[in-house]
């Protein structure tokens, strides 16, 4: 194979009909009071890739497809925007900013999303032909806090993916950062991803 592409077990699950059937969009008007627009990561702030530079997509309303399987139901009531990041090889990432507008509600949402990561891994592990394992990488003391999670998936057709996910909060806004590529836990740049997460939360406002 002249060029590796990301195996994308989450995408395969979507094809199998395990993901939500429709793409999510921004919440109805009036769902929350708008805070000043939070800022997003730049491509240079992602964990360095050994052989390919990151490129950043446009900021888009809604929830990225890569996050809908794990977080879709939890985000239906909120105004959210995201940015997708890519390399030329098998590594990709997404940042999702959810403006809740109320600190207490944002805390509750962040706590729910942390739990949803674990639930998501359990669902994937129960899917036919897929095995999934979860690891917690602890919390970060940035603004109102962030937590870092990891999960690895192995499919019967040979695909192996490793994902890192963080959920952080600054006041009434929650940010979720997800990174993924082919590989296993040994291939996860945990230290660099924690730095990216800290930057993402610090940079919101």
PDB file of C-alpha atoms in Angstrom:
ATOM      1  CA  UNK A   1       0.000   0.000   0.000  1.00  0.00           C
ATOM      2  CA  UNK A   2       1.659   3.251  -1.141  1.00  0.00           C
ATOM      3  CA  UNK A   3      -0.137   5.464   1.324  1.00  0.00           C
ATOM      4  CA  UNK A   4      -1.611   4.469   4.653  1.00  0.00           C
ATOM      5  CA  UNK A   5      -5.027   5.734   5.562  1.00  0.00           C
ATOM      6  CA  UNK A   6      -6.644   5.735   8.943  1.00  0.00           C
ATOM      7  CA  UNK A   7      -8.459   2.458   9.593  1.00  0.00           C
ATOM      8  CA  UNK A   8     -11.360   4.239  11.259  1.00  0.00           C
ATOM      9  CA  UNK A   9     -13.162   1.636  13.332  1.00  0.00           C
ATOM     10  CA  UNK A  10     -15.653   4.336  14.329  1.00  0.00           C
ATOM     11  CA  UNK A  11     -16.382   4.918  10.651  1.00  0.00           C
ATOM     12  CA  UNK A  12     -16.813   1.191  10.149  1.00  0.00           C
ATOM     13  CA  UNK A  13     -19.293   1.110  13.007  1.00  0.00           C
ATOM     14  CA  UNK A  14     -21.199   3.910  11.333  1.00  0.00           C
ATOM     15  CA  UNK A  15     -21.381   1.900   8.110  1.00  0.00           C
ATOM     16  CA  UNK A  16     -22.652  -1.037  10.147  1.00  0.00           C
ATOM     17  CA  UNK A  17     -25.522   1.099  11.331  1.00  0.00           C
ATOM     18  CA  UNK A  18     -24.357   1.500  14.915  1.00  0.00           C
ATOM     19  CA  UNK A  19     -24.031   5.281  14.846  1.00  0.00           C
ATOM     20  CA  UNK A  20     -26.812   7.820  14.905  1.00  0.00           C
ATOM     21  CA  UNK A  21     -28.649   7.958  11.624  1.00  0.00           C
ATOM     22  CA  UNK A  22     -28.489  11.702  11.108  1.00  0.00           C
ATOM     23  CA  UNK A  23     -25.816  14.315  11.515  1.00  0.00           C
ATOM     24  CA  UNK A  24     -26.179  16.660  14.443  1.00  0.00           C
ATOM     25  CA  UNK A  25     -26.414  20.391  13.958  1.00  0.00           C
ATOM     26  CA  UNK A  26     -26.375  23.431  16.181  1.00  0.00           C
ATOM     27  CA  UNK A  27     -29.062  23.638  18.851  1.00  0.00           C
ATOM     28  CA  UNK A  28     -32.302  25.559  18.312  1.00  0.00           C
ATOM     29  CA  UNK A  29     -32.241  29.276  18.962  1.00  0.00           C
ATOM     30  CA  UNK A  30     -32.686  30.092  22.611  1.00  0.00           C
ATOM     31  CA  UNK A  31     -31.151  26.878  23.931  1.00  0.00           C
ATOM     32  CA  UNK A  32     -28.445  28.836  25.745  1.00  0.00           C
ATOM     33  CA  UNK A  33     -27.203  32.383  26.114  1.00  0.00           C
ATOM     34  CA  UNK A  34     -24.332  32.958  23.728  1.00  0.00           C
ATOM     35  CA  UNK A  35     -20.952  33.601  25.284  1.00  0.00           C
ATOM     36  CA  UNK A  36     -18.174  35.263  23.257  1.00  0.00           C
ATOM     37  CA  UNK A  37     -17.091  32.826  20.547  1.00  0.00           C
ATOM     38  CA  UNK A  38     -14.442  30.484  21.986  1.00  0.00           C
ATOM     39  CA  UNK A  39     -11.187  30.076  20.083  1.00  0.00           C
ATOM     40  CA  UNK A  40      -9.891  26.862  18.521  1.00  0.00           C
ATOM     41  CA  UNK A  41      -6.527  25.162  18.373  1.00  0.00           C
ATOM     42  CA  UNK A  42      -4.182  25.909  15.500  1.00  0.00           C
ATOM     43  CA  UNK A  43      -2.695  23.046  13.489  1.00  0.00           C
ATOM     44  CA  UNK A  44       0.726  23.672  15.052  1.00  0.00           C
ATOM     45  CA  UNK A  45      -0.722  23.023  18.530  1.00  0.00           C
ATOM     46  CA  UNK A  46      -1.586  19.368  17.843  1.00  0.00           C
ATOM     47  CA  UNK A  47       0.809  16.592  18.956  1.00  0.00           C
ATOM     48  CA  UNK A  48       3.695  16.622  16.457  1.00  0.00           C
ATOM     49  CA  UNK A  49       3.516  13.997  13.742  1.00  0.00           C
ATOM     50  CA  UNK A  50       6.760  12.222  12.915  1.00  0.00           C
ATOM     51  CA  UNK A  51       6.549  12.610   9.140  1.00  0.00           C
ATOM     52  CA  UNK A  52       3.592  14.821   8.172  1.00  0.00           C
ATOM     53  CA  UNK A  53       2.420  18.327   9.043  1.00  0.00           C
ATOM     54  CA  UNK A  54      -1.066  18.999  10.376  1.00  0.00           C
ATOM     55  CA  UNK A  55      -3.586  21.039   8.421  1.00  0.00           C
ATOM     56  CA  UNK A  56      -6.667  22.642   9.987  1.00  0.00           C
ATOM     57  CA  UNK A  57     -10.119  22.760   8.461  1.00  0.00           C
ATOM     58  CA  UNK A  58     -12.651  25.555   8.757  1.00  0.00           C
ATOM     59  CA  UNK A  59     -14.641  26.083  11.924  1.00  0.00           C
ATOM     60  CA  UNK A  60     -18.060  24.506  11.265  1.00  0.00           C
ATOM     61  CA  UNK A  61     -21.369  24.454  13.137  1.00  0.00           C
ATOM     62  CA  UNK A  62     -22.506  21.162  14.656  1.00  0.00           C
ATOM     63  CA  UNK A  63     -20.716  18.006  15.820  1.00  0.00           C
ATOM     64  CA  UNK A  64     -18.058  16.163  13.766  1.00  0.00           C
ATOM     65  CA  UNK A  65     -19.011  12.724  12.495  1.00  0.00           C
ATOM     66  CA  UNK A  66     -16.087  11.189  14.398  1.00  0.00           C
ATOM     67  CA  UNK A  67     -17.638  12.289  17.727  1.00  0.00           C
ATOM     68  CA  UNK A  68     -21.279  11.491  17.066  1.00  0.00           C
ATOM     69  CA  UNK A  69     -21.029   7.808  17.962  1.00  0.00           C
ATOM     70  CA  UNK A  70     -19.730   8.531  21.459  1.00  0.00           C
ATOM     71  CA  UNK A  71     -21.306  11.885  22.268  1.00  0.00           C
ATOM     72  CA  UNK A  72     -24.274  12.443  19.966  1.00  0.00           C
ATOM     73  CA  UNK A  73     -27.127  12.063  22.454  1.00  0.00           C
ATOM     74  CA  UNK A  74     -25.369  14.161  25.101  1.00  0.00           C
ATOM     75  CA  UNK A  75     -24.953  17.147  22.763  1.00  0.00           C
ATOM     76  CA  UNK A  76     -28.368  17.480  21.139  1.00  0.00           C
ATOM     77  CA  UNK A  77     -29.452  20.466  23.266  1.00  0.00           C
ATOM     78  CA  UNK A  78     -26.325  22.597  22.843  1.00  0.00           C
ATOM     79  CA  UNK A  79     -24.808  25.134  20.477  1.00  0.00           C
ATOM     80  CA  UNK A  80     -21.530  23.696  19.237  1.00  0.00           C
ATOM     81  CA  UNK A  81     -18.854  24.259  16.597  1.00  0.00           C
ATOM     82  CA  UNK A  82     -15.888  22.157  15.566  1.00  0.00           C
ATOM     83  CA  UNK A  83     -12.638  22.107  13.618  1.00  0.00           C
ATOM     84  CA  UNK A  84     -11.124  19.040  11.961  1.00  0.00           C
ATOM     85  CA  UNK A  85      -7.371  18.504  11.629  1.00  0.00           C
ATOM     86  CA  UNK A  86      -5.625  16.102   9.244  1.00  0.00           C
ATOM     87  CA  UNK A  87      -2.202  14.848   8.236  1.00  0.00           C
ATOM     88  CA  UNK A  88      -1.189  13.290   4.921  1.00  0.00           C
ATOM     89  CA  UNK A  89      -0.956   9.870   6.531  1.00  0.00           C
ATOM     90  CA  UNK A  90      -3.135   8.026   9.045  1.00  0.00           C
ATOM     91  CA  UNK A  91      -3.574  10.581  11.836  1.00  0.00           C
ATOM     92  CA  UNK A  92      -6.545  12.882  12.389  1.00  0.00           C
ATOM     93  CA  UNK A  93      -8.029  15.028  15.143  1.00  0.00           C
ATOM     94  CA  UNK A  94     -11.079  17.114  15.987  1.00  0.00           C
ATOM     95  CA  UNK A  95     -11.866  19.866  18.471  1.00  0.00           C
ATOM     96  CA  UNK A  96     -15.457  20.533  19.497  1.00  0.00           C
ATOM     97  CA  UNK A  97     -16.444  23.627  21.486  1.00  0.00           C
ATOM     98  CA  UNK A  98     -19.831  23.603  23.213  1.00  0.00           C
ATOM     99  CA  UNK A  99     -21.118  26.937  24.509  1.00  0.00           C
ATOM    100  CA  UNK A 100     -23.493  26.145  27.364  1.00  0.00           C
ATOM    101  CA  UNK A 101     -23.530  29.655  28.823  1.00  0.00           C
ATOM    102  CA  UNK A 102     -24.003  28.534  32.433  1.00  0.00           C
ATOM    103  CA  UNK A 103     -21.092  27.329  34.554  1.00  0.00           C
ATOM    104  CA  UNK A 104     -23.086  24.771  36.550  1.00  0.00           C
ATOM    105  CA  UNK A 105     -24.655  23.272  33.415  1.00  0.00           C
ATOM    106  CA  UNK A 106     -21.277  23.216  31.677  1.00  0.00           C
ATOM    107  CA  UNK A 107     -19.786  21.326  34.621  1.00  0.00           C
ATOM    108  CA  UNK A 108     -22.608  18.803  34.437  1.00  0.00           C
ATOM    109  CA  UNK A 109     -22.097  18.393  30.686  1.00  0.00           C
ATOM    110  CA  UNK A 110     -18.334  17.905  31.079  1.00  0.00           C
ATOM    111  CA  UNK A 111     -18.925  15.256  33.737  1.00  0.00           C
ATOM    112  CA  UNK A 112     -21.417  13.490  31.478  1.00  0.00           C
ATOM    113  CA  UNK A 113     -19.040  13.535  28.507  1.00  0.00           C
ATOM    114  CA  UNK A 114     -16.276  12.012  30.634  1.00  0.00           C
ATOM    115  CA  UNK A 115     -18.658   9.169  31.498  1.00  0.00           C
ATOM    116  CA  UNK A 116     -19.792   8.857  27.880  1.00  0.00           C
ATOM    117  CA  UNK A 117     -16.230   8.020  26.779  1.00  0.00           C
ATOM    118  CA  UNK A 118     -16.247   4.921  28.979  1.00  0.00           C
ATOM    119  CA  UNK A 119     -19.773   3.985  27.927  1.00  0.00           C
ATOM    120  CA  UNK A 120     -18.782   4.376  24.296  1.00  0.00           C
ATOM    121  CA  UNK A 121     -15.869   1.970  24.679  1.00  0.00           C
ATOM    122  CA  UNK A 122     -18.213  -0.551  26.321  1.00  0.00           C
ATOM    123  CA  UNK A 123     -20.614  -0.256  23.367  1.00  0.00           C
ATOM    124  CA  UNK A 124     -17.815  -0.714  20.851  1.00  0.00           C
ATOM    125  CA  UNK A 125     -16.502  -3.746  22.711  1.00  0.00           C
ATOM    126  CA  UNK A 126     -19.975  -5.287  22.514  1.00  0.00           C
ATOM    127  CA  UNK A 127     -20.164  -4.790  18.749  1.00  0.00           C
ATOM    128  CA  UNK A 128     -19.590  -7.836  16.511  1.00  0.00           C
ATOM    129  CA  UNK A 129     -16.011  -8.215  15.276  1.00  0.00           C
ATOM    130  CA  UNK A 130     -14.612  -5.331  17.390  1.00  0.00           C
ATOM    131  CA  UNK A 131     -12.625  -5.376  20.631  1.00  0.00           C
ATOM    132  CA  UNK A 132     -12.108  -2.131  22.558  1.00  0.00           C
ATOM    133  CA  UNK A 133     -10.063  -1.269  25.663  1.00  0.00           C
ATOM    134  CA  UNK A 134     -10.124   1.902  27.782  1.00  0.00           C
ATOM    135  CA  UNK A 135      -7.435   3.740  29.779  1.00  0.00           C
ATOM    136  CA  UNK A 136      -7.731   6.827  31.967  1.00  0.00           C
ATOM    137  CA  UNK A 137      -4.835   9.269  31.730  1.00  0.00           C
ATOM    138  CA  UNK A 138      -5.987  11.435  34.622  1.00  0.00           C
ATOM    139  CA  UNK A 139      -6.900  15.072  35.078  1.00  0.00           C
ATOM    140  CA  UNK A 140      -5.236  18.378  34.201  1.00  0.00           C
ATOM    141  CA  UNK A 141      -5.319  21.536  36.334  1.00  0.00           C
ATOM    142  CA  UNK A 142      -6.220  24.069  33.658  1.00  0.00           C
ATOM    143  CA  UNK A 143      -9.053  26.590  34.132  1.00  0.00           C
ATOM    144  CA  UNK A 144     -11.975  24.558  35.557  1.00  0.00           C
ATOM    145  CA  UNK A 145     -10.172  21.319  34.774  1.00  0.00           C
ATOM    146  CA  UNK A 146      -9.825  18.667  32.067  1.00  0.00           C
ATOM    147  CA  UNK A 147      -9.661  14.891  31.909  1.00  0.00           C
ATOM    148  CA  UNK A 148      -7.800  12.732  29.391  1.00  0.00           C
ATOM    149  CA  UNK A 149      -8.988   9.331  28.188  1.00  0.00           C
ATOM    150  CA  UNK A 150      -7.650   6.744  25.757  1.00  0.00           C
ATOM    151  CA  UNK A 151      -9.164   3.795  23.941  1.00  0.00           C
ATOM    152  CA  UNK A 152      -7.835   1.234  21.501  1.00  0.00           C
ATOM    153  CA  UNK A 153      -9.938  -0.733  19.021  1.00  0.00           C
ATOM    154  CA  UNK A 154      -9.083  -3.936  17.146  1.00  0.00           C
ATOM    155  CA  UNK A 155     -11.313  -5.247  14.384  1.00  0.00           C
ATOM    156  CA  UNK A 156     -11.541  -8.802  13.105  1.00  0.00           C
ATOM    157  CA  UNK A 157     -10.525  -7.635   9.616  1.00  0.00           C
ATOM    158  CA  UNK A 158      -7.188  -6.404  10.984  1.00  0.00           C
ATOM    159  CA  UNK A 159      -7.724  -2.695  11.661  1.00  0.00           C
ATOM    160  CA  UNK A 160      -6.181  -1.313  14.855  1.00  0.00           C
ATOM    161  CA  UNK A 161      -6.816   2.261  16.002  1.00  0.00           C
ATOM    162  CA  UNK A 162      -5.765   4.245  19.040  1.00  0.00           C
ATOM    163  CA  UNK A 163      -7.675   7.320  20.197  1.00  0.00           C
ATOM    164  CA  UNK A 164      -7.034   9.973  22.831  1.00  0.00           C
ATOM    165  CA  UNK A 165      -9.959  12.098  24.022  1.00  0.00           C
ATOM    166  CA  UNK A 166     -10.012  14.995  26.456  1.00  0.00           C
ATOM    167  CA  UNK A 167     -12.871  16.953  27.980  1.00  0.00           C
ATOM    168  CA  UNK A 168     -12.101  20.362  29.469  1.00  0.00           C
ATOM    169  CA  UNK A 169     -14.028  23.364  30.721  1.00  0.00           C
ATOM    170  CA  UNK A 170     -13.625  27.117  31.040  1.00  0.00           C
ATOM    171  CA  UNK A 171     -16.636  28.706  32.716  1.00  0.00           C
ATOM    172  CA  UNK A 172     -19.746  28.005  30.678  1.00  0.00           C
ATOM    173  CA  UNK A 173     -17.914  26.423  27.733  1.00  0.00           C
ATOM    174  CA  UNK A 174     -16.796  22.819  27.293  1.00  0.00           C
ATOM    175  CA  UNK A 175     -14.181  21.696  24.777  1.00  0.00           C
ATOM    176  CA  UNK A 176     -13.573  18.147  23.556  1.00  0.00           C
ATOM    177  CA  UNK A 177     -10.389  17.223  21.715  1.00  0.00           C
ATOM    178  CA  UNK A 178     -10.042  13.856  19.985  1.00  0.00           C
ATOM    179  CA  UNK A 179      -6.901  12.465  18.312  1.00  0.00           C
ATOM    180  CA  UNK A 180      -6.619   9.139  16.506  1.00  0.00           C
ATOM    181  CA  UNK A 181      -4.429   7.022  14.256  1.00  0.00           C
ATOM    182  CA  UNK A 182      -3.593   3.426  13.424  1.00  0.00           C
ATOM    183  CA  UNK A 183      -1.901   1.705  16.314  1.00  0.00           C
ATOM    184  CA  UNK A 184      -2.271   0.711  19.959  1.00  0.00           C
ATOM    185  CA  UNK A 185      -1.716   2.321  23.359  1.00  0.00           C
ATOM    186  CA  UNK A 186       2.048   2.214  22.867  1.00  0.00           C
ATOM    187  CA  UNK A 187       1.639   4.561  19.897  1.00  0.00           C
ATOM    188  CA  UNK A 188      -0.326   7.226  21.789  1.00  0.00           C
ATOM    189  CA  UNK A 189       1.515  10.559  22.356  1.00  0.00           C
ATOM    190  CA  UNK A 190      -0.041  11.048  25.786  1.00  0.00           C
ATOM    191  CA  UNK A 191       2.341  13.734  27.056  1.00  0.00           C
ATOM    192  CA  UNK A 192       2.001  15.812  23.872  1.00  0.00           C
ATOM    193  CA  UNK A 193      -1.779  15.347  23.857  1.00  0.00           C
ATOM    194  CA  UNK A 194      -2.012  16.594  27.446  1.00  0.00           C
ATOM    195  CA  UNK A 195      -0.107  19.702  26.340  1.00  0.00           C
ATOM    196  CA  UNK A 196      -2.551  20.121  23.436  1.00  0.00           C
ATOM    197  CA  UNK A 197      -5.484  19.781  25.830  1.00  0.00           C
ATOM    198  CA  UNK A 198      -4.050  22.383  28.206  1.00  0.00           C
ATOM    199  CA  UNK A 199      -3.583  24.748  25.280  1.00  0.00           C
ATOM    200  CA  UNK A 200      -7.121  24.100  24.000  1.00  0.00           C
ATOM    201  CA  UNK A 201      -8.721  24.956  27.345  1.00  0.00           C
ATOM    202  CA  UNK A 202      -6.450  27.944  27.999  1.00  0.00           C
ATOM    203  CA  UNK A 203      -7.129  29.291  24.519  1.00  0.00           C
ATOM    204  CA  UNK A 204     -10.946  29.226  24.674  1.00  0.00           C
ATOM    205  CA  UNK A 205     -11.109  32.806  26.036  1.00  0.00           C
TER     206      UNK A 205
END
